[in-house]
Amino acid sequence: MKIVVIGGSGLIGSKLVSKLRQHGQEVIAASPDSGVNTITGEGLAEVLTDTQVVVDVANSPSFEDSAVMEFFETSGRHLLAAEAVAGVKHHVALSVVGTDRLQESGYFRAKQAQENLIKKSGISYSIVHSTQFFEFLRSIAAAGAVGEEIHISPAPFQPIASEDVAAAMAEVTMGKPINGIIEIAGPERISLAELVQRYLNKMGDTRKVVADRHARYYGAELNEHTLVPENGARIGSIDFETWFSNQKIVINH
Ligand SMILES: NC(=O)c1ccc[n+]([C@@H]2O[C@H](COP(=O)([O-])OP(=O)(O)OC[C@H]3O[C@@H](n4cnc5c(N)ncnc54)[C@H](OP(=O)(O)O)[C@@H]3O)[C@@H](O)[C@H]2O)c1
């Protein structure tokens, strides 16, 4: 089975490509560097020839509201049109748990637009909704910086290791299309503010996290349910302590 991974050089894409190859699949890691660009359309028709499954794990280089919408709409349109011509049988995409509850945020409006294009494309699909990756904690902390403090919502949060995300994506990619959404999350539920503080402490960053329930998460206010999956989500095995201990990080002590 020929599988093309769009965004195959990224955090999730590169891990997913290795896992699929370990399962003996024929996999092409596609990205602008390898001559496949979903924004310009360059290389798409060629790479999709004789392809059965396409996995889209690309991400926008900019998270600014209009840039990210432009990225996911244009990329989605070009990719799905090229898949229809090539006769692709299964489109797999990675999106975010709570996307529909985060529509105050420009990033999540763009992810919703991406999902809507997939649902109306006529191509069989599986959308995986993941919670936030542990690897994303650093960006979450940076986005909450207010002077010397970090203002973060205490809303419940259930982050996952990128390794667990890639494993789940590999299974979905090798399975049948579900024409719906499945959710994946990490093994522990914790307050977002508390985990960011634990992360900063471990990094030797002395800044204090202020738990502020009005602090916005990429433009959206959070409640008890926004970021956490429903019952029935697939749960990864790697917890925060295990993930952190496996990172090659320079600590600022
Ligand atoms: N961060 C989170 O916590 C989280 C949680 C749930 C879901 N997600 C979703 O997970 C997905 C993957 O995220 P990630 O962190 O693995 O992304 P990433 O590491 O930033 O990688 C993005 C990939 O997209 C490629 N790309 C960029 N522009 C492209 C274009 N015009 N055409 C083709 N490929 C292009 C990049 O190629 P180059 O290397 O050549 O630039 C790279 O391979 C995203 O859709 C995101 O919404 C993220």
GROMACS .gro file of C-alpha atoms and ligand atoms in nm:
model
  301
    1MET     CA    1   0.000   0.000   0.000
    2LYS     CA    2   0.148   0.337  -0.100
    3ILE     CA    3   0.102   0.604   0.168
    4VAL     CA    4   0.192   0.973   0.130
    5VAL     CA    5   0.248   1.171   0.450
    6ILE     CA    6   0.201   1.544   0.386
    7GLY     CA    7   0.415   1.724   0.647
    8GLY     CA    8   0.631   1.411   0.668
    9SER     CA    9   0.932   1.614   0.790
   10GLY     CA   10   0.748   1.762   1.092
   11LEU     CA   11   0.733   1.657   1.459
   12ILE     CA   12   0.450   1.405   1.412
   13GLY     CA   13   0.513   1.340   1.041
   14SER     CA   14   0.872   1.218   1.083
   15LYS     CA   15   0.776   0.979   1.367
   16LEU     CA   16   0.475   0.854   1.172
   17VAL     CA   17   0.682   0.786   0.858
   18SER     CA   18   0.929   0.573   1.062
   19LYS     CA   19   0.650   0.377   1.231
   20LEU     CA   20   0.473   0.304   0.901
   21ARG     CA   21   0.802   0.190   0.745
   22GLN     CA   22   0.862  -0.040   1.044
   23HIS     CA   23   0.524  -0.195   0.956
   24GLY     CA   24   0.656  -0.259   0.603
   25GLN     CA   25   0.447   0.009   0.428
   26GLU     CA   26   0.567   0.201   0.122
   27VAL     CA   27   0.574   0.557   0.254
   28ILE     CA   28   0.665   0.892   0.099
   29ALA     CA   29   0.746   1.179   0.335
   30ALA     CA   30   0.621   1.487   0.148
   31SER     CA   31   0.697   1.850   0.231
   32PRO     CA   32   0.819   2.163   0.048
   33ASP     CA   33   1.181   2.049   0.093
   34SER     CA   34   1.106   1.727  -0.096
   35GLY     CA   35   0.928   1.921  -0.374
   36VAL     CA   36   0.565   1.880  -0.255
   37ASN     CA   37   0.389   2.202  -0.162
   38THR     CA   38   0.016   2.201  -0.084
   39ILE     CA   39  -0.003   2.581  -0.106
   40THR     CA   40   0.139   2.616  -0.457
   41GLY     CA   41   0.025   2.267  -0.566
   42GLU     CA   42   0.382   2.184  -0.675
   43GLY     CA   43   0.454   1.809  -0.693
   44LEU     CA   44   0.110   1.698  -0.572
   45ALA     CA   45  -0.013   1.518  -0.885
   46GLU     CA   46   0.319   1.335  -0.922
   47VAL     CA   47   0.349   1.220  -0.559
   48LEU     CA   48  -0.013   1.101  -0.543
   49THR     CA   49   0.009   0.870  -0.846
   50ASP     CA   50  -0.092   0.514  -0.736
   51THR     CA   51  -0.138   0.631  -0.376
   52GLN     CA   52  -0.404   0.459  -0.164
   53VAL     CA   53  -0.376   0.664   0.158
   54VAL     CA   54  -0.284   1.027   0.226
   55VAL     CA   55  -0.208   1.149   0.579
   56ASP     CA   56  -0.213   1.525   0.634
   57VAL     CA   57   0.003   1.630   0.931
   58ALA     CA   58   0.117   1.962   0.784
   59ASN     CA   59   0.096   2.278   0.992
   60SER     CA   60   0.090   2.647   0.909
   61PRO     CA   61   0.424   2.832   0.938
   62SER     CA   62   0.228   3.128   1.084
   63PHE     CA   63  -0.046   3.114   1.353
   64GLU     CA   64  -0.166   3.469   1.275
   65ASP     CA   65  -0.546   3.454   1.219
   66SER     CA   66  -0.569   3.526   0.846
   67ALA     CA   67  -0.242   3.347   0.757
   68VAL     CA   68  -0.346   3.025   0.929
   69MET     CA   69  -0.692   3.029   0.769
   70GLU     CA   70  -0.534   3.089   0.429
   71PHE     CA   71  -0.293   2.798   0.493
   72PHE     CA   72  -0.548   2.532   0.595
   73GLU     CA   73  -0.810   2.636   0.335
   74THR     CA   74  -0.572   2.657   0.040
   75SER     CA   75  -0.373   2.351   0.141
   76GLY     CA   76  -0.689   2.147   0.203
   77ARG     CA   77  -0.848   2.246  -0.129
   78HIS     CA   78  -0.536   2.166  -0.335
   79LEU     CA   79  -0.468   1.839  -0.157
   80LEU     CA   80  -0.825   1.702  -0.166
   81ALA     CA   81  -0.868   1.800  -0.534
   82ALA     CA   82  -0.545   1.620  -0.626
   83GLU     CA   83  -0.653   1.315  -0.421
   84ALA     CA   84  -0.986   1.300  -0.606
   85VAL     CA   85  -0.804   1.299  -0.942
   86ALA     CA   86  -0.557   1.032  -0.824
   87GLY     CA   87  -0.834   0.810  -0.680
   88VAL     CA   88  -0.701   0.812  -0.321
   89LYS     CA   89  -0.910   0.578  -0.101
   90HIS     CA   90  -0.848   0.717   0.249
   91HIS     CA   91  -0.761   1.066   0.374
   92VAL     CA   92  -0.632   1.080   0.733
   93ALA     CA   93  -0.590   1.415   0.911
   94LEU     CA   94  -0.466   1.525   1.250
   95SER     CA   95  -0.667   1.792   1.431
   96VAL     CA   96  -0.723   1.896   1.789
   97VAL     CA   97  -0.960   1.782   2.067
   98GLY     CA   98  -1.216   2.059   2.127
   99THR     CA   99  -1.166   2.231   1.790
  100ASP     CA  100  -1.542   2.298   1.771
  101ARG     CA  101  -1.536   2.445   2.126
  102LEU     CA  102  -1.241   2.677   2.050
  103GLN     CA  103  -1.395   2.884   1.772
  104GLU     CA  104  -1.304   3.217   1.940
  105SER     CA  105  -0.950   3.133   1.825
  106GLY     CA  106  -0.830   3.204   1.471
  107TYR     CA  107  -0.611   2.891   1.473
  108PHE     CA  108  -0.904   2.667   1.563
  109ARG     CA  109  -1.138   2.835   1.312
  110ALA     CA  110  -0.879   2.736   1.051
  111LYS     CA  111  -0.860   2.375   1.181
  112GLN     CA  112  -1.243   2.363   1.164
  113ALA     CA  113  -1.230   2.488   0.804
  114GLN     CA  114  -0.978   2.210   0.726
  115GLU     CA  115  -1.211   1.949   0.880
  116ASN     CA  116  -1.515   2.086   0.694
  117LEU     CA  117  -1.334   2.057   0.360
  118ILE     CA  118  -1.248   1.694   0.436
  119LYS     CA  119  -1.605   1.605   0.537
  120LYS     CA  120  -1.753   1.745   0.215
  121SER     CA  121  -1.477   1.616  -0.017
  122GLY     CA  122  -1.647   1.285  -0.098
  123ILE     CA  123  -1.323   1.102  -0.013
  124SER     CA  124  -1.339   0.844   0.269
  125TYR     CA  125  -1.164   0.988   0.572
  126SER     CA  126  -1.056   0.953   0.934
  127ILE     CA  127  -0.995   1.263   1.148
  128VAL     CA  128  -0.787   1.213   1.462
  129HIS     CA  129  -0.847   1.471   1.736
  130SER     CA  130  -0.546   1.482   1.964
  131THR     CA  131  -0.498   1.678   2.284
  132GLN     CA  132  -0.194   1.909   2.305
  133PHE     CA  133   0.150   1.750   2.269
  134PHE     CA  134   0.390   1.775   2.569
  135GLU     CA  135   0.630   1.925   2.314
  136PHE     CA  136   0.390   2.220   2.287
  137LEU     CA  137   0.417   2.322   2.657
  138ARG     CA  138   0.700   2.560   2.582
  139SER     CA  139   0.487   2.753   2.327
  140ILE     CA  140   0.188   2.758   2.565
  141ALA     CA  141   0.409   2.910   2.837
  142ALA     CA  142   0.553   3.166   2.595
  143ALA     CA  143   0.205   3.269   2.478
  144GLY     CA  144   0.095   3.332   2.841
  145ALA     CA  145   0.385   3.565   2.930
  146VAL     CA  146   0.275   3.895   3.088
  147GLY     CA  147   0.588   4.080   3.199
  148GLU     CA  148   0.773   3.846   3.436
  149GLU     CA  149   0.464   3.630   3.502
  150ILE     CA  150   0.293   3.361   3.299
  151HIS     CA  151  -0.087   3.386   3.298
  152ILE     CA  152  -0.247   3.052   3.222
  153SER     CA  153  -0.596   2.909   3.259
  154PRO     CA  154  -0.635   2.640   3.529
  155ALA     CA  155  -0.876   2.449   3.299
  156PRO     CA  156  -0.837   2.069   3.287
  157PHE     CA  157  -0.580   1.952   3.033
  158GLN     CA  158  -0.475   1.601   2.924
  159PRO     CA  159  -0.164   1.637   2.706
  160ILE     CA  160   0.000   1.352   2.512
  161ALA     CA  161   0.350   1.265   2.391
  162SER     CA  162   0.413   1.303   2.017
  163GLU     CA  163   0.536   0.940   2.020
  164ASP     CA  164   0.188   0.823   2.133
  165VAL     CA  165   0.024   1.049   1.872
  166ALA     CA  166   0.236   0.897   1.594
  167ALA     CA  167   0.154   0.542   1.712
  168ALA     CA  168  -0.220   0.616   1.705
  169MET     CA  169  -0.189   0.785   1.364
  170ALA     CA  170  -0.007   0.479   1.225
  171GLU     CA  171  -0.290   0.248   1.336
  172VAL     CA  172  -0.558   0.473   1.189
  173THR     CA  173  -0.360   0.506   0.865
  174MET     CA  174  -0.336   0.128   0.823
  175GLY     CA  175  -0.703   0.077   0.920
  176LYS     CA  176  -1.028   0.137   0.735
  177PRO     CA  177  -1.171   0.490   0.704
  178ILE     CA  178  -1.411   0.569   0.989
  179ASN     CA  179  -1.570   0.872   0.815
  180GLY     CA  180  -1.573   1.045   1.153
  181ILE     CA  181  -1.353   1.163   1.438
  182ILE     CA  182  -1.159   0.963   1.695
  183GLU     CA  183  -1.001   1.122   2.001
  184ILE     CA  184  -0.661   1.054   2.157
  185ALA     CA  185  -0.518   1.194   2.482
  186GLY     CA  186  -0.245   1.143   2.740
  187PRO     CA  187  -0.277   0.930   3.056
  188GLU     CA  188  -0.312   1.215   3.314
  189ARG     CA  189  -0.565   1.493   3.356
  190ILE     CA  190  -0.425   1.801   3.530
  191SER     CA  191  -0.479   2.178   3.547
  192LEU     CA  192  -0.311   2.350   3.252
  193ALA     CA  193  -0.163   2.620   3.481
  194GLU     CA  194  -0.024   2.354   3.716
  195LEU     CA  195   0.144   2.155   3.441
  196VAL     CA  196   0.299   2.466   3.285
  197GLN     CA  197   0.442   2.554   3.631
  198ARG     CA  198   0.582   2.201   3.669
  199TYR     CA  199   0.736   2.225   3.323
  200LEU     CA  200   0.899   2.565   3.394
  201ASN     CA  201   1.033   2.440   3.731
  202LYS     CA  202   1.192   2.141   3.562
  203MET     CA  203   1.342   2.369   3.297
  204GLY     CA  204   1.502   2.584   3.570
  205ASP     CA  205   1.280   2.877   3.467
  206THR     CA  206   1.200   3.074   3.786
  207ARG     CA  207   0.896   3.259   3.650
  208LYS     CA  208   0.567   3.211   3.838
  209VAL     CA  209   0.254   3.084   3.669
  210VAL     CA  210  -0.060   3.276   3.768
  211ALA     CA  211  -0.372   3.058   3.740
  212ASP     CA  212  -0.617   3.295   3.573
  213ARG     CA  213  -0.944   3.148   3.453
  214HIS     CA  214  -0.988   3.436   3.205
  215ALA     CA  215  -0.644   3.385   3.051
  216ARG     CA  216  -0.698   3.303   2.686
  217TYR     CA  217  -0.564   2.998   2.509
  218TYR     CA  218  -0.472   3.113   2.156
  219GLY     CA  219  -0.756   3.367   2.176
  220ALA     CA  220  -1.019   3.145   2.339
  221GLU     CA  221  -1.138   3.138   2.702
  222LEU     CA  222  -1.143   2.783   2.840
  223ASN     CA  223  -1.396   2.601   3.059
  224GLU     CA  224  -1.395   2.260   3.234
  225HIS     CA  225  -1.459   2.074   2.908
  226THR     CA  226  -1.283   2.270   2.634
  227LEU     CA  227  -0.949   2.088   2.611
  228VAL     CA  228  -1.034   1.740   2.737
  229PRO     CA  229  -1.165   1.444   2.540
  230GLU     CA  230  -1.500   1.270   2.582
  231ASN     CA  231  -1.521   0.923   2.733
  232GLY     CA  232  -1.393   0.663   2.491
  233ALA     CA  233  -1.076   0.843   2.380
  234ARG     CA  234  -0.770   0.628   2.307
  235ILE     CA  235  -0.521   0.694   2.591
  236GLY     CA  236  -0.143   0.710   2.536
  237SER     CA  237   0.099   0.538   2.773
  238ILE     CA  238   0.363   0.812   2.823
  239ASP     CA  239   0.308   1.045   3.119
  240PHE     CA  240   0.467   1.386   3.176
  241GLU     CA  241   0.751   1.263   3.402
  242THR     CA  242   0.848   0.986   3.158
  243TRP     CA  243   0.828   1.221   2.862
  244PHE     CA  244   1.038   1.489   3.033
  245SER     CA  245   1.304   1.243   3.146
  246ASN     CA  246   1.350   1.136   2.783
  247GLN     CA  247   1.406   1.490   2.653
  248LYS     CA  248   1.751   1.615   2.562
  249ILE     CA  249   1.704   1.955   2.724
  250VAL     CA  250   1.952   2.213   2.849
  251ILE     CA  251   1.826   2.315   3.195
  252ASN     CA  252   1.880   2.683   3.294
  253HIS     CA  253   2.004   2.630   3.654
  254LIG     N1  254   0.079   2.114   1.875
  254LIG     C1  255  -0.017   2.044   1.933
  254LIG     O1  256  -0.022   2.033   2.056
  254LIG     C2  257  -0.120   1.977   1.845
  254LIG     C3  258  -0.225   1.906   1.907
  254LIG     C4  259  -0.316   1.837   1.826
  254LIG     C5  260  -0.303   1.843   1.686
  254LIG     N2  261  -0.203   1.915   1.628
  254LIG     C6  262  -0.192   1.915   1.481
  254LIG     O2  263  -0.083   1.833   1.445
  254LIG     C7  264  -0.043   1.866   1.312
  254LIG     C8  265   0.107   1.847   1.298
  254LIG     O3  266   0.174   1.929   1.390
  254LIG     P1  267   0.333   1.924   1.406
  254LIG     O4  268   0.364   1.993   1.536
  254LIG     O5  269   0.384   1.786   1.380
  254LIG     O6  270   0.380   2.019   1.286
  254LIG     P2  271   0.530   2.070   1.251
  254LIG     O7  272   0.632   1.996   1.329
  254LIG     O8  273   0.526   2.219   1.257
  254LIG     O9  274   0.545   2.024   1.099
  254LIG     C9  275   0.470   2.086   0.998
  254LIG    C10  276   0.494   2.013   0.868
  254LIG    O10  277   0.415   2.078   0.767
  254LIG    C11  278   0.498   2.094   0.654
  254LIG     N3  279   0.450   2.201   0.568
  254LIG    C12  280   0.450   2.334   0.595
  254LIG     N4  281   0.405   2.402   0.487
  254LIG    C13  282   0.375   2.309   0.392
  254LIG    C14  283   0.326   2.316   0.259
  254LIG     N5  284   0.299   2.434   0.201
  254LIG     N6  285   0.311   2.201   0.190
  254LIG    C15  286   0.340   2.080   0.247
  254LIG     N7  287   0.385   2.067   0.373
  254LIG    C16  288   0.403   2.181   0.444
  254LIG    C17  289   0.636   2.121   0.711
  254LIG    O11  290   0.736   2.105   0.612
  254LIG     P3  291   0.884   2.178   0.631
  254LIG    O12  292   0.953   2.098   0.736
  254LIG    O13  293   0.945   2.164   0.496
  254LIG    O14  294   0.854   2.319   0.670
  254LIG    C18  295   0.641   2.014   0.820
  254LIG    O15  296   0.672   1.889   0.765
  254LIG    C19  297  -0.098   2.008   1.286
  254LIG    O16  298  -0.198   2.002   1.186
  254LIG    C20  299  -0.160   2.050   1.418
  254LIG    O17  300  -0.278   2.125   1.402
  254LIG    C21  301  -0.112   1.981   1.705
   0.00000   0.00000   0.00000
